[in-house]
mmCIF file of C-alpha atoms in Angstrom:
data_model
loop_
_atom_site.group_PDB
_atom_site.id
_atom_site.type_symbol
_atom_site.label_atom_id
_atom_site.label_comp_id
_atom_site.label_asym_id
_atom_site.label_seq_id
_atom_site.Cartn_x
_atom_site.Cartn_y
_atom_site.Cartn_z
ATOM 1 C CA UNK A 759 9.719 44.241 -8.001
ATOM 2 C CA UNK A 760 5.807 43.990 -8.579
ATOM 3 C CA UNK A 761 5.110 45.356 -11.894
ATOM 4 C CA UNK A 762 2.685 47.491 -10.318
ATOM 5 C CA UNK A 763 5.086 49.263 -8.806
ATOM 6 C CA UNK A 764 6.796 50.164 -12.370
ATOM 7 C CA UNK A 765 4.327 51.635 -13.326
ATOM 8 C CA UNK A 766 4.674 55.705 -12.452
ATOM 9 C CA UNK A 767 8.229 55.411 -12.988
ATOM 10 C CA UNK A 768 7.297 54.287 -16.762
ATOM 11 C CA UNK A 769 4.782 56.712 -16.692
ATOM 12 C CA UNK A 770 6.700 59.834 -16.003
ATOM 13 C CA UNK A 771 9.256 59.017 -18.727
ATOM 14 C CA UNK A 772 6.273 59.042 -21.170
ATOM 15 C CA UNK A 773 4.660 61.941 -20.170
ATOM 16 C CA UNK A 774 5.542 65.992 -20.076
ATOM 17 C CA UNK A 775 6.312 66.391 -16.902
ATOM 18 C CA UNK A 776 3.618 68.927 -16.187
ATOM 19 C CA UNK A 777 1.125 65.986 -16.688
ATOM 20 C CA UNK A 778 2.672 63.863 -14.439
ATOM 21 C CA UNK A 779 3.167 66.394 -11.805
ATOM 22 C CA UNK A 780 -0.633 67.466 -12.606
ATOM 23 C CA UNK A 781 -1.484 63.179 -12.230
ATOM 24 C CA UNK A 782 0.733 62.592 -9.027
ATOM 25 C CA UNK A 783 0.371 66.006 -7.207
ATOM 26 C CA UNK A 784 -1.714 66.848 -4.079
ATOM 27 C CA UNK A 785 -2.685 69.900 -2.852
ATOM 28 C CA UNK A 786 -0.864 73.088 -0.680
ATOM 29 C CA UNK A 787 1.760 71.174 1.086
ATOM 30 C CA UNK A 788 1.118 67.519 -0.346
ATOM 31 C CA UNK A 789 0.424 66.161 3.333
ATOM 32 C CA UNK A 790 -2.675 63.655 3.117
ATOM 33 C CA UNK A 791 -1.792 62.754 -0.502
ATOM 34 C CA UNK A 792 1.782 61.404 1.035
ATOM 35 C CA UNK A 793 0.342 60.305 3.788
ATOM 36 C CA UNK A 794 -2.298 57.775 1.803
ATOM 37 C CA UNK A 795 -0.706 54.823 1.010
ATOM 38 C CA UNK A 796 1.142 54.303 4.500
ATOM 39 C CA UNK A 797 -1.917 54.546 6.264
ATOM 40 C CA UNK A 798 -3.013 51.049 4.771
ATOM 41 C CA UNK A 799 0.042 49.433 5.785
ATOM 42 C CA UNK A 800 -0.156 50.754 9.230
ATOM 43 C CA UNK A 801 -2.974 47.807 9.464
ATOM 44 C CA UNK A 802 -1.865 44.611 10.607
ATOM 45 C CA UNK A 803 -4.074 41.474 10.712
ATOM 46 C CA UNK A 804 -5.688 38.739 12.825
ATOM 47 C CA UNK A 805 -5.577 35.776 10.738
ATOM 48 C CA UNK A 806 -7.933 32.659 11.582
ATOM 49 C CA UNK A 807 -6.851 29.240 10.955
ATOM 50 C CA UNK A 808 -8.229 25.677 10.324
ATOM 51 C CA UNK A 809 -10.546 27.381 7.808
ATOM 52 C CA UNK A 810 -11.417 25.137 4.501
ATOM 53 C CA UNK A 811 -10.023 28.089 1.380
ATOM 54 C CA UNK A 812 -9.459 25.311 -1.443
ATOM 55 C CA UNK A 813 -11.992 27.645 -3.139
ATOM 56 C CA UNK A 814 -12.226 31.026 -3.379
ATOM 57 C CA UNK A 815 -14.677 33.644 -4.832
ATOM 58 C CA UNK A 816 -13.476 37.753 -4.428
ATOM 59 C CA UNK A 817 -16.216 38.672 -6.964
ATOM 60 C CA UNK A 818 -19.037 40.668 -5.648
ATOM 61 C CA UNK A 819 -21.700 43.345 -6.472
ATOM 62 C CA UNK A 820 -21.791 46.668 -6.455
ATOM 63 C CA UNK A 821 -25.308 48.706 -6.393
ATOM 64 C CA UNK A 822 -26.387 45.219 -7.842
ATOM 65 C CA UNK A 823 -23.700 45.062 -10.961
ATOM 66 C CA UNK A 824 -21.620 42.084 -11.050
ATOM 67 C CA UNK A 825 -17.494 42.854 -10.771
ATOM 68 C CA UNK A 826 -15.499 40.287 -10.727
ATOM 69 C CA UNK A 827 -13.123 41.268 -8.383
ATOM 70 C CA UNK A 828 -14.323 44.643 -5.950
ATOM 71 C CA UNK A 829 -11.828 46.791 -7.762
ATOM 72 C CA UNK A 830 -13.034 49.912 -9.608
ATOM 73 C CA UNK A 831 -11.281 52.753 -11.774
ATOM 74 C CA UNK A 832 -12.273 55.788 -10.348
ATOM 75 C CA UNK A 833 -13.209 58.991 -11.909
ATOM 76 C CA UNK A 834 -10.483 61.258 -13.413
ATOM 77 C CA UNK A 835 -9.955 63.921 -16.080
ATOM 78 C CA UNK A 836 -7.000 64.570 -18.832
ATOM 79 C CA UNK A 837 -6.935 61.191 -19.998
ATOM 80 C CA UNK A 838 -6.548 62.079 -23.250
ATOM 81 C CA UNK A 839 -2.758 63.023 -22.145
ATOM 82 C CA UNK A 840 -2.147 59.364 -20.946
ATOM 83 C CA UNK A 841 -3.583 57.710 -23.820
ATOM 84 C CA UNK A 842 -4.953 59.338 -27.106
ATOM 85 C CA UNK A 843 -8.103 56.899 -26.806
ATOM 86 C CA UNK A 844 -8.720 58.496 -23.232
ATOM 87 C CA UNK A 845 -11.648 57.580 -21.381
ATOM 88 C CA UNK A 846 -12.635 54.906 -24.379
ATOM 89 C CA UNK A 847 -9.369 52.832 -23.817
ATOM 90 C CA UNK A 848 -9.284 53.071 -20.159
ATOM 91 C CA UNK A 849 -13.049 51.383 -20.588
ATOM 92 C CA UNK A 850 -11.981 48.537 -22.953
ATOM 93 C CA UNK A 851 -9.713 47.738 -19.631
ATOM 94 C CA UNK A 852 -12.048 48.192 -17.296
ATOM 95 C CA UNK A 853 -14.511 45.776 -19.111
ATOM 96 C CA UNK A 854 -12.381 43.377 -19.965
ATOM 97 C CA UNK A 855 -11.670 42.751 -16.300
ATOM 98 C CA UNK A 856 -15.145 42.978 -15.738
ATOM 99 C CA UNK A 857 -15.332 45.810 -13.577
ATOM 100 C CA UNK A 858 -16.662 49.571 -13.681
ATOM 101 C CA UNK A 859 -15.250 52.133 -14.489
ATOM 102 C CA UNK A 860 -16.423 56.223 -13.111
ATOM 103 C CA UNK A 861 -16.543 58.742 -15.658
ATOM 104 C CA UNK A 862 -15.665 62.166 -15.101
ATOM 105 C CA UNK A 863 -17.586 65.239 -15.699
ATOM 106 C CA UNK A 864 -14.929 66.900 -17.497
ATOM 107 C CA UNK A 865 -13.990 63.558 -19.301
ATOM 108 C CA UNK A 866 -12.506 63.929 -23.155
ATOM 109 C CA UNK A 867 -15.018 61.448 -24.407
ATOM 110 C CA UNK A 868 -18.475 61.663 -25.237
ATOM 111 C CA UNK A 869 -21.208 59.758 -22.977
ATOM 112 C CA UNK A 870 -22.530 58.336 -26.164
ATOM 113 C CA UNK A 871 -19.162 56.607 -27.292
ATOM 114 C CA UNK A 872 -18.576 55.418 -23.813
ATOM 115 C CA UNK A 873 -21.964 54.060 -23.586
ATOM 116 C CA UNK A 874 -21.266 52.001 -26.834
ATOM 117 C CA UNK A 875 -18.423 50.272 -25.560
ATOM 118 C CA UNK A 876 -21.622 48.106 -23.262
ATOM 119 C CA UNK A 877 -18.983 48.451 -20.362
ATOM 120 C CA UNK A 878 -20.867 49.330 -17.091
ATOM 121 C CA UNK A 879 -19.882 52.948 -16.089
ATOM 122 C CA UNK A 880 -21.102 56.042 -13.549
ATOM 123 C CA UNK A 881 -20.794 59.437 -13.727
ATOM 124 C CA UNK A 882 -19.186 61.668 -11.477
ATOM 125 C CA UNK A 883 -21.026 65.170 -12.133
ATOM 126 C CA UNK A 884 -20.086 68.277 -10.149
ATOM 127 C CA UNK A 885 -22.523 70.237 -9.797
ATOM 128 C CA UNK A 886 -22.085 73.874 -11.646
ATOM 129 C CA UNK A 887 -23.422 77.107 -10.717
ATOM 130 C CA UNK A 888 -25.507 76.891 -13.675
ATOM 131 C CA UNK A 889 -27.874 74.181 -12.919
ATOM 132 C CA UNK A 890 -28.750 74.209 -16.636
ATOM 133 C CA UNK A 891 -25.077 72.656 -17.387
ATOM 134 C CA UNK A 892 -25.740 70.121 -14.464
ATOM 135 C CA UNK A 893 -29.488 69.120 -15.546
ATOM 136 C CA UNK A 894 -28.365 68.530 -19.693
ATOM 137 C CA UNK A 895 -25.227 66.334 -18.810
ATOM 138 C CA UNK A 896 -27.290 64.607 -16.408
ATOM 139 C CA UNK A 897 -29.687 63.703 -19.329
ATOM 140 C CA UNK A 898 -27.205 62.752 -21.801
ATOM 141 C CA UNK A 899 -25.570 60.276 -19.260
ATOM 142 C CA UNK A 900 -29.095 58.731 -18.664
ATOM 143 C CA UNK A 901 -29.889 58.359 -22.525
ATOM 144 C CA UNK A 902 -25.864 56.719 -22.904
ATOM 145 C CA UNK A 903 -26.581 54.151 -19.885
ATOM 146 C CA UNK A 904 -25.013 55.483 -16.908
ATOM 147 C CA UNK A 905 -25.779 52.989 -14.038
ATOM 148 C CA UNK A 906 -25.463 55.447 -11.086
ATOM 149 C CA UNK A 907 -24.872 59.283 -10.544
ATOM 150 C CA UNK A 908 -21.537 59.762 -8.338
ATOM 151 C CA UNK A 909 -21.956 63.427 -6.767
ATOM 152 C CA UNK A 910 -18.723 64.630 -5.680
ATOM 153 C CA UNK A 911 -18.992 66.918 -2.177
ATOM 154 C CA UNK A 912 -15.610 67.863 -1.081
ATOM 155 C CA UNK A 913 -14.930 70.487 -4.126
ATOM 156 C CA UNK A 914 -16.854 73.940 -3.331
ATOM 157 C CA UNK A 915 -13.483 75.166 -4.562
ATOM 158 C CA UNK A 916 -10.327 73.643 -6.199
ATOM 159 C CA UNK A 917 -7.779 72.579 -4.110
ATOM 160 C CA UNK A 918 -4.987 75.247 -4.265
ATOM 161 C CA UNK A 919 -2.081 73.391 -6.105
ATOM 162 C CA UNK A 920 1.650 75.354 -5.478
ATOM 163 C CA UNK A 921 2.872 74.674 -8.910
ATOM 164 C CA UNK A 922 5.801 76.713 -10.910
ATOM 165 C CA UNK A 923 6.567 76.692 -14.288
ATOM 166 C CA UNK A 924 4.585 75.209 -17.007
ATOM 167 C CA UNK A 925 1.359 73.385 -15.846
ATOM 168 C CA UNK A 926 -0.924 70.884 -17.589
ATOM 169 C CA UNK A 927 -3.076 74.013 -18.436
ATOM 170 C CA UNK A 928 -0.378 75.049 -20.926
ATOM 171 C CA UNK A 929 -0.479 71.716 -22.951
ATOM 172 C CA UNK A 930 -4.315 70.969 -22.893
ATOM 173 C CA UNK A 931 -5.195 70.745 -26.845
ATOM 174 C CA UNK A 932 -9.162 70.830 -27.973
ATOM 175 C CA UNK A 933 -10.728 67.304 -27.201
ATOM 176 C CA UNK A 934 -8.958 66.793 -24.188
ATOM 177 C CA UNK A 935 -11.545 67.697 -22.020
ATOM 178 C CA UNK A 936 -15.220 68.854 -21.721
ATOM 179 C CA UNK A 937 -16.477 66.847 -24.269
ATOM 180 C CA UNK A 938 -19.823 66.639 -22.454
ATOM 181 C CA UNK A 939 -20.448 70.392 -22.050
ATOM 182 C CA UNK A 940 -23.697 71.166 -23.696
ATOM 183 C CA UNK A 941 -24.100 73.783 -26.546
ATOM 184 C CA UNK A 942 -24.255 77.126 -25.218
ATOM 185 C CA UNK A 943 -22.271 80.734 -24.730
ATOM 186 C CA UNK A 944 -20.766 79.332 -21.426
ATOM 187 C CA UNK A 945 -18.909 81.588 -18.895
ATOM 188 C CA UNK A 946 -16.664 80.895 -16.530
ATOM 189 C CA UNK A 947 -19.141 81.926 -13.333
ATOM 190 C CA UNK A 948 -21.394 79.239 -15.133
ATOM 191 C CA UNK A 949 -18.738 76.054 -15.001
ATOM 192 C CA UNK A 950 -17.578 77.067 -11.269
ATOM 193 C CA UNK A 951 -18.145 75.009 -8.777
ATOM 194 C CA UNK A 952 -21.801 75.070 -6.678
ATOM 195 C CA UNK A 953 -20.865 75.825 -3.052
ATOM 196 C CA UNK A 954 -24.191 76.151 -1.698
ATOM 197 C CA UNK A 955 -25.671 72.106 -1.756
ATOM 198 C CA UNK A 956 -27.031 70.329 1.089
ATOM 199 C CA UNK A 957 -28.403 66.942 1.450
ATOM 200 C CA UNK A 958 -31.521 67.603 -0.556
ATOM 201 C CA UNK A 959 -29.489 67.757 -3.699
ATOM 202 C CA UNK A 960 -29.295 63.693 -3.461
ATOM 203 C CA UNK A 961 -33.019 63.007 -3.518
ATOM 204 C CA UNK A 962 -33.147 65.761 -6.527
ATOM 205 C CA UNK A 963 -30.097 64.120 -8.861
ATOM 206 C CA UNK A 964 -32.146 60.600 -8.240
ATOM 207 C CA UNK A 965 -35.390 62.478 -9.391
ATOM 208 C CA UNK A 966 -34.209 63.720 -12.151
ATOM 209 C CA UNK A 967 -31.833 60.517 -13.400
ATOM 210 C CA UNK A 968 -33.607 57.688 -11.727
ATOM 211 C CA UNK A 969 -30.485 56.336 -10.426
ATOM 212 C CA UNK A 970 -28.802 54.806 -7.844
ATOM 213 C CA UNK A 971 -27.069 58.159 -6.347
ATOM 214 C CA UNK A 972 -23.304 57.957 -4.567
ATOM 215 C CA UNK A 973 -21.733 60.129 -2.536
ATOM 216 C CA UNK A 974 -17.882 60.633 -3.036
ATOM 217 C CA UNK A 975 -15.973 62.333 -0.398
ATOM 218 C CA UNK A 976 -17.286 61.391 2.841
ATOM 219 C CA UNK A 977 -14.621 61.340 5.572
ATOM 220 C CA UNK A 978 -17.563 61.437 8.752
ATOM 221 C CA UNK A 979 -19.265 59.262 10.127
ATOM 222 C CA UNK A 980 -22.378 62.109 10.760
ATOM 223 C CA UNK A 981 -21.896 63.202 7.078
ATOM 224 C CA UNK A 982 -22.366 59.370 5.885
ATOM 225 C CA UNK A 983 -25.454 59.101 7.989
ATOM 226 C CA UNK A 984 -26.852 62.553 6.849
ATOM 227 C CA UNK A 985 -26.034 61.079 2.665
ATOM 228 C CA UNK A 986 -27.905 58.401 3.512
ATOM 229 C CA UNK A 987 -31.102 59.793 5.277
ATOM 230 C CA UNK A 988 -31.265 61.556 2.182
ATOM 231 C CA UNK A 989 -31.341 58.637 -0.100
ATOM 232 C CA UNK A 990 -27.876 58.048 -1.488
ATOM 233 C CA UNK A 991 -27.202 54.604 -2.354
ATOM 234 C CA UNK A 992 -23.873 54.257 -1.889
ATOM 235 C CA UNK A 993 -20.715 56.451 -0.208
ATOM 236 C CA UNK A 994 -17.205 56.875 -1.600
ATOM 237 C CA UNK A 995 -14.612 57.962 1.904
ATOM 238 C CA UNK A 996 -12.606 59.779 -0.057
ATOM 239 C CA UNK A 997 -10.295 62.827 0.440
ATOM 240 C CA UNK A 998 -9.784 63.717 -3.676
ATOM 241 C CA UNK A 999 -6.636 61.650 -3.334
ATOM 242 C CA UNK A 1000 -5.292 64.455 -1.104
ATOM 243 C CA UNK A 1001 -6.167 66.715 -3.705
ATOM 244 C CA UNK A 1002 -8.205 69.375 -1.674
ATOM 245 C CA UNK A 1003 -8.615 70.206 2.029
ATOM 246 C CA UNK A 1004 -4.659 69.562 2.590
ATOM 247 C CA UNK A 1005 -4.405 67.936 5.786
ATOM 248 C CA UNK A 1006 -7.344 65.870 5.394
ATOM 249 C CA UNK A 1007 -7.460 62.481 7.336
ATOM 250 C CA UNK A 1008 -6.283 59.518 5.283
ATOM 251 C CA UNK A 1009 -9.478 56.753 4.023
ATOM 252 C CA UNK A 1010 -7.655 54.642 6.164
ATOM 253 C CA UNK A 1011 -8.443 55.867 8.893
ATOM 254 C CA UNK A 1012 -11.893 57.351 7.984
ATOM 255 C CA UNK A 1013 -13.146 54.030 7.000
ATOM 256 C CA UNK A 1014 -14.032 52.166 9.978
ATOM 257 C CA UNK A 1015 -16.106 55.472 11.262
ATOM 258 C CA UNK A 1016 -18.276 55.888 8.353
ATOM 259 C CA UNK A 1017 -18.824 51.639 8.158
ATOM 260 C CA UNK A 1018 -20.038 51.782 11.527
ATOM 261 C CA UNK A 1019 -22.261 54.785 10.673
ATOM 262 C CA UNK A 1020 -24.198 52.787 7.886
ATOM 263 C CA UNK A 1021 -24.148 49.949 9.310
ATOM 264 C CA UNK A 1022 -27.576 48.218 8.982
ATOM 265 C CA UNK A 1023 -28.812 50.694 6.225
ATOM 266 C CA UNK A 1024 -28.954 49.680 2.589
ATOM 267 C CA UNK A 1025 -26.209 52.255 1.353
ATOM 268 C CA UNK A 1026 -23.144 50.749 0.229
ATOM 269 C CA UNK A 1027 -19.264 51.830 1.215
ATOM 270 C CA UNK A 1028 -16.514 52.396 -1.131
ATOM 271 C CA UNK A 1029 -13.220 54.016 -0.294
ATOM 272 C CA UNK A 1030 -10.363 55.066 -2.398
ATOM 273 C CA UNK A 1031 -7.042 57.075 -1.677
ATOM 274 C CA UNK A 1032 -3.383 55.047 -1.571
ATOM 275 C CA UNK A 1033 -4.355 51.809 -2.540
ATOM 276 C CA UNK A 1034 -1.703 49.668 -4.084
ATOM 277 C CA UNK A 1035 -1.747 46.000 -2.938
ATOM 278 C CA UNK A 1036 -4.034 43.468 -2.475
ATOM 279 C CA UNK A 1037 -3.307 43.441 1.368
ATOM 280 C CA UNK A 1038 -4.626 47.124 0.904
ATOM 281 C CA UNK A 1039 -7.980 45.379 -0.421
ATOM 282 C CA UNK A 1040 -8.460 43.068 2.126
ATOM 283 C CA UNK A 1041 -7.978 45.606 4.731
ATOM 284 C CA UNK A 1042 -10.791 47.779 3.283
ATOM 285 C CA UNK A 1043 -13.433 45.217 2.539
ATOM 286 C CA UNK A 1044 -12.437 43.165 6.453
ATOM 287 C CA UNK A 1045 -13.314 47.125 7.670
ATOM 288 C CA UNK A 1046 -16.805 47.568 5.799
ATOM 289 C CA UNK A 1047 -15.926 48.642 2.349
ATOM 290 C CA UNK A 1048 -17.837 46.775 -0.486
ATOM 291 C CA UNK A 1049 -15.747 47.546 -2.847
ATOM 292 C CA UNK A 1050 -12.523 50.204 -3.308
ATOM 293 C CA UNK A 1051 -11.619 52.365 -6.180
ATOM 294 C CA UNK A 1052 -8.261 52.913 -7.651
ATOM 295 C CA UNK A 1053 -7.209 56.491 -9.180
ATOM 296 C CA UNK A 1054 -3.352 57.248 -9.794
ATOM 297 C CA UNK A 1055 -2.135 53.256 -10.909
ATOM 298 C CA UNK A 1056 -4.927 53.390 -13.342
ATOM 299 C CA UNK A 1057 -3.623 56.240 -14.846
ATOM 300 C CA UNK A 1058 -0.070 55.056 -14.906
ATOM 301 C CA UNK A 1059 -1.648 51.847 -16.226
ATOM 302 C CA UNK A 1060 -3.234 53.855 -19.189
ATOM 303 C CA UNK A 1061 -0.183 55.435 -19.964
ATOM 304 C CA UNK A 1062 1.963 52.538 -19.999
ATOM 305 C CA UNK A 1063 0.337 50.183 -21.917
ATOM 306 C CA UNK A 1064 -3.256 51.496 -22.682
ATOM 307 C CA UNK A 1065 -6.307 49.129 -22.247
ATOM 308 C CA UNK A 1066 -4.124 45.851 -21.853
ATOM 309 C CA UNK A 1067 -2.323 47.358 -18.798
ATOM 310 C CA UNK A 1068 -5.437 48.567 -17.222
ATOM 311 C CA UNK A 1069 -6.516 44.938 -17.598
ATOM 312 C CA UNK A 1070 -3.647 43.732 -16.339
ATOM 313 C CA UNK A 1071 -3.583 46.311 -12.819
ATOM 314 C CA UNK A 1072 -7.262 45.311 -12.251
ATOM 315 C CA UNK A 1073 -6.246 40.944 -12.546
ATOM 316 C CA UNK A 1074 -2.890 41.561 -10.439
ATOM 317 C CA UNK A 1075 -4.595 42.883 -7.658
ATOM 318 C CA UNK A 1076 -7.224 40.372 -7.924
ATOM 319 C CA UNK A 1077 -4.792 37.848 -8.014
ATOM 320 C CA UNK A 1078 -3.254 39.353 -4.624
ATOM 321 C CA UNK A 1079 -7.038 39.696 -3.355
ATOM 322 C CA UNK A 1080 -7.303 35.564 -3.608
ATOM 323 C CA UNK A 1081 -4.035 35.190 -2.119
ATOM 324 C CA UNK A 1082 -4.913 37.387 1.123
ATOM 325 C CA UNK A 1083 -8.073 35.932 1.035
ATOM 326 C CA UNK A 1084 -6.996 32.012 1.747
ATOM 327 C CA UNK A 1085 -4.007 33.691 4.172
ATOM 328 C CA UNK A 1086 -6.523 35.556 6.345
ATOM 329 C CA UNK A 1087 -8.574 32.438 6.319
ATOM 330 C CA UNK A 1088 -11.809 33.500 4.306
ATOM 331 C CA UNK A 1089 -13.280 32.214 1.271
ATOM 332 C CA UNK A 1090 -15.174 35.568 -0.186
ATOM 333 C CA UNK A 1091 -15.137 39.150 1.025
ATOM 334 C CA UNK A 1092 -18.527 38.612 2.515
ATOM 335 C CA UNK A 1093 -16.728 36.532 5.237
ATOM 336 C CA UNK A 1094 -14.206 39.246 5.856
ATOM 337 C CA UNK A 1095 -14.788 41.354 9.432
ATOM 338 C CA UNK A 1096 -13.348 44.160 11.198
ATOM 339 C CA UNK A 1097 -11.879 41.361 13.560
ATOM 340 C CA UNK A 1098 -9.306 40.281 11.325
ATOM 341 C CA UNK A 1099 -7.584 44.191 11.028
ATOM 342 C CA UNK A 1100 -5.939 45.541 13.956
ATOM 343 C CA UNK A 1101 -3.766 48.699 14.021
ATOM 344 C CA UNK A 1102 -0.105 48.497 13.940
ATOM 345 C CA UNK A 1103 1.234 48.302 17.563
ATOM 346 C CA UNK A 1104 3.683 50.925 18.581
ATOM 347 C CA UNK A 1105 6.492 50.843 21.258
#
């Protein structure tokens, strides 16, 4: 067995078990977040031959950053409950498999410590009723070195979660989140979500930062082209790891629309959501992804092992990357093309 696929097992004997329910859980009826990781392996591939792959190179760029292999940690909160050196310790992995890693909002660590750690990071910011919230953690991530503002769309509201008996909500301890709130006398109508943005709200987040601005939770191919007529550097097809609109398409299959939608424009596609092998890589970067994002195994990563196992998830899938690479007959991922994926054939 890949030891990547250890991993949540050894998580969940680690963890309470309401914070690996909250970590593994999707929303309502738990379709799209079951649904995630088979949609990858419903791809099947075209292979070419007679190709020269004595040497290959899966590093890339992403928004002009260097990565060594196009694997990113995505955002997520609670981290703090995998590891007690949270967001800090899931860095020191990140950077030492020189990647980057996306910072939540809500993360348990201050921007200033993560910026000290010199690994490149973004922030994921919701965007609060009270702009005032929005605008100050905005500035602190700027003066820490946040290299790009990731605006997550798909959460006007939580994603109703049908949980019973004792949640993560009963064990979160002081520190564990929200460590980036600013001062204030805060209500709850202030933190809610902001279910009134439009595009505009792109061009205004890179005014006020003066960065690169990416747009997570695209599933359209219309929506992609409206994020990037309104500036946004990059796109993230996401679905929250089925943790919102249940019944949401899987990335899979949103992919190849929103590729083709940006296609000759300068803004960048990501896409997370069920992706556990390096076949899985190849798959997204053949179909127009630049680079893909990994959520749950980096948490189960944390857990396990702390920074060394994050390390370790990030090089394994590289490893498989290079593999699929020379099998599929290409020597980077700027040779791979939406030739080389086909959809499974069914009887």
């Amino acid at each position: 067995m890949r030891w990547i696929d250890t991993l949540e097992a050894a998580a969940a004997e680690k963890l309470p078990e309401a914070v690996h329910r909250y970590f593994r859980q999707g929303s309502a009826g738990g379709i799209s977040v079951g649904e995630a990781v088979a949609a990858w392996s419903a791809y099947r591939f075209r292979p070419r031959v007679l190709n020269d792959v004595s040497m290959i190179e899966s590093g890339t760029t992403v928004l002009g950053t260097p990565v060594g292999v196009p694997v990113l940690v995505a955002p997520s909160t609670m981290q703090r409950m995998a590891d007690p050196d949270g967001e800090i310790a899931m860095a020191t992995g990140v950077g030492a498999a020189n990647s980057i890693i996306g910072i939540s909002s809500n993360a348990g660590t201050t921007f200033a410590d993560l910026g000290a750690t010199g690994v490149p990071w973004w922030l994921q910011i919701y965007i609060v009723r009270n702009r005032e919230i929005t605008r100050q953690m905005l500035d602190a991530a700027v003066e820490a070195g946040a290299r790009a503002v990731v605006l997550t769309v798909d959460t006007p509201v939580v994603g109703r979660k049908e949980d019973t008996g004792e949640t993560v909500w009963d064990l979160v301890q002081p520190g564990h989140l929200l460590a980036n709130l600013p001062p204030g006398e805060w209500v709850d109508a202030d933190l809610a979500k902001a279910d009134d943005l439009g595009p505009e709200v792109i061009g205004w987040l890179a005014e006020r930062t003066g960065l690169p601005v990416v747009v997570k939770g695209v599933l359209r191919g219309d929506d992609a082209k409206r994020c990037a007529d309104a500036g946004a550097a990059g796109v993230i097809v996401s679905n929250h790891g089925g943790r919102q609109l249940d019944g949401s398409i899987p990335t899979a299959q949103a992919l190849p629309e929103v590729a083709e939608a940006l296609a000759g424009t300068d803004t960048e596609v990501y896409v997370d959501g069920g992706i556990r092998r390096g076949e899985h890589i190849l798959t997204a970067l053949a179909l127009g992804a630049r680079a893909v994002f990994v959520g749950r195994p980096a948490l189960w990563a944390l857990t396990v092992g702390g920074a060394a196992s994050v390390t370790r998830l990030l090089t394994d899938l590289g490893t498989e990357l290079d593999h699929c690479l020379r099998l599929v007959g290409c020597q980077s991922p700027s040779d791979l093309t939406p030739d080389l994926v086909t959809r499974r054939f069914v009887d």
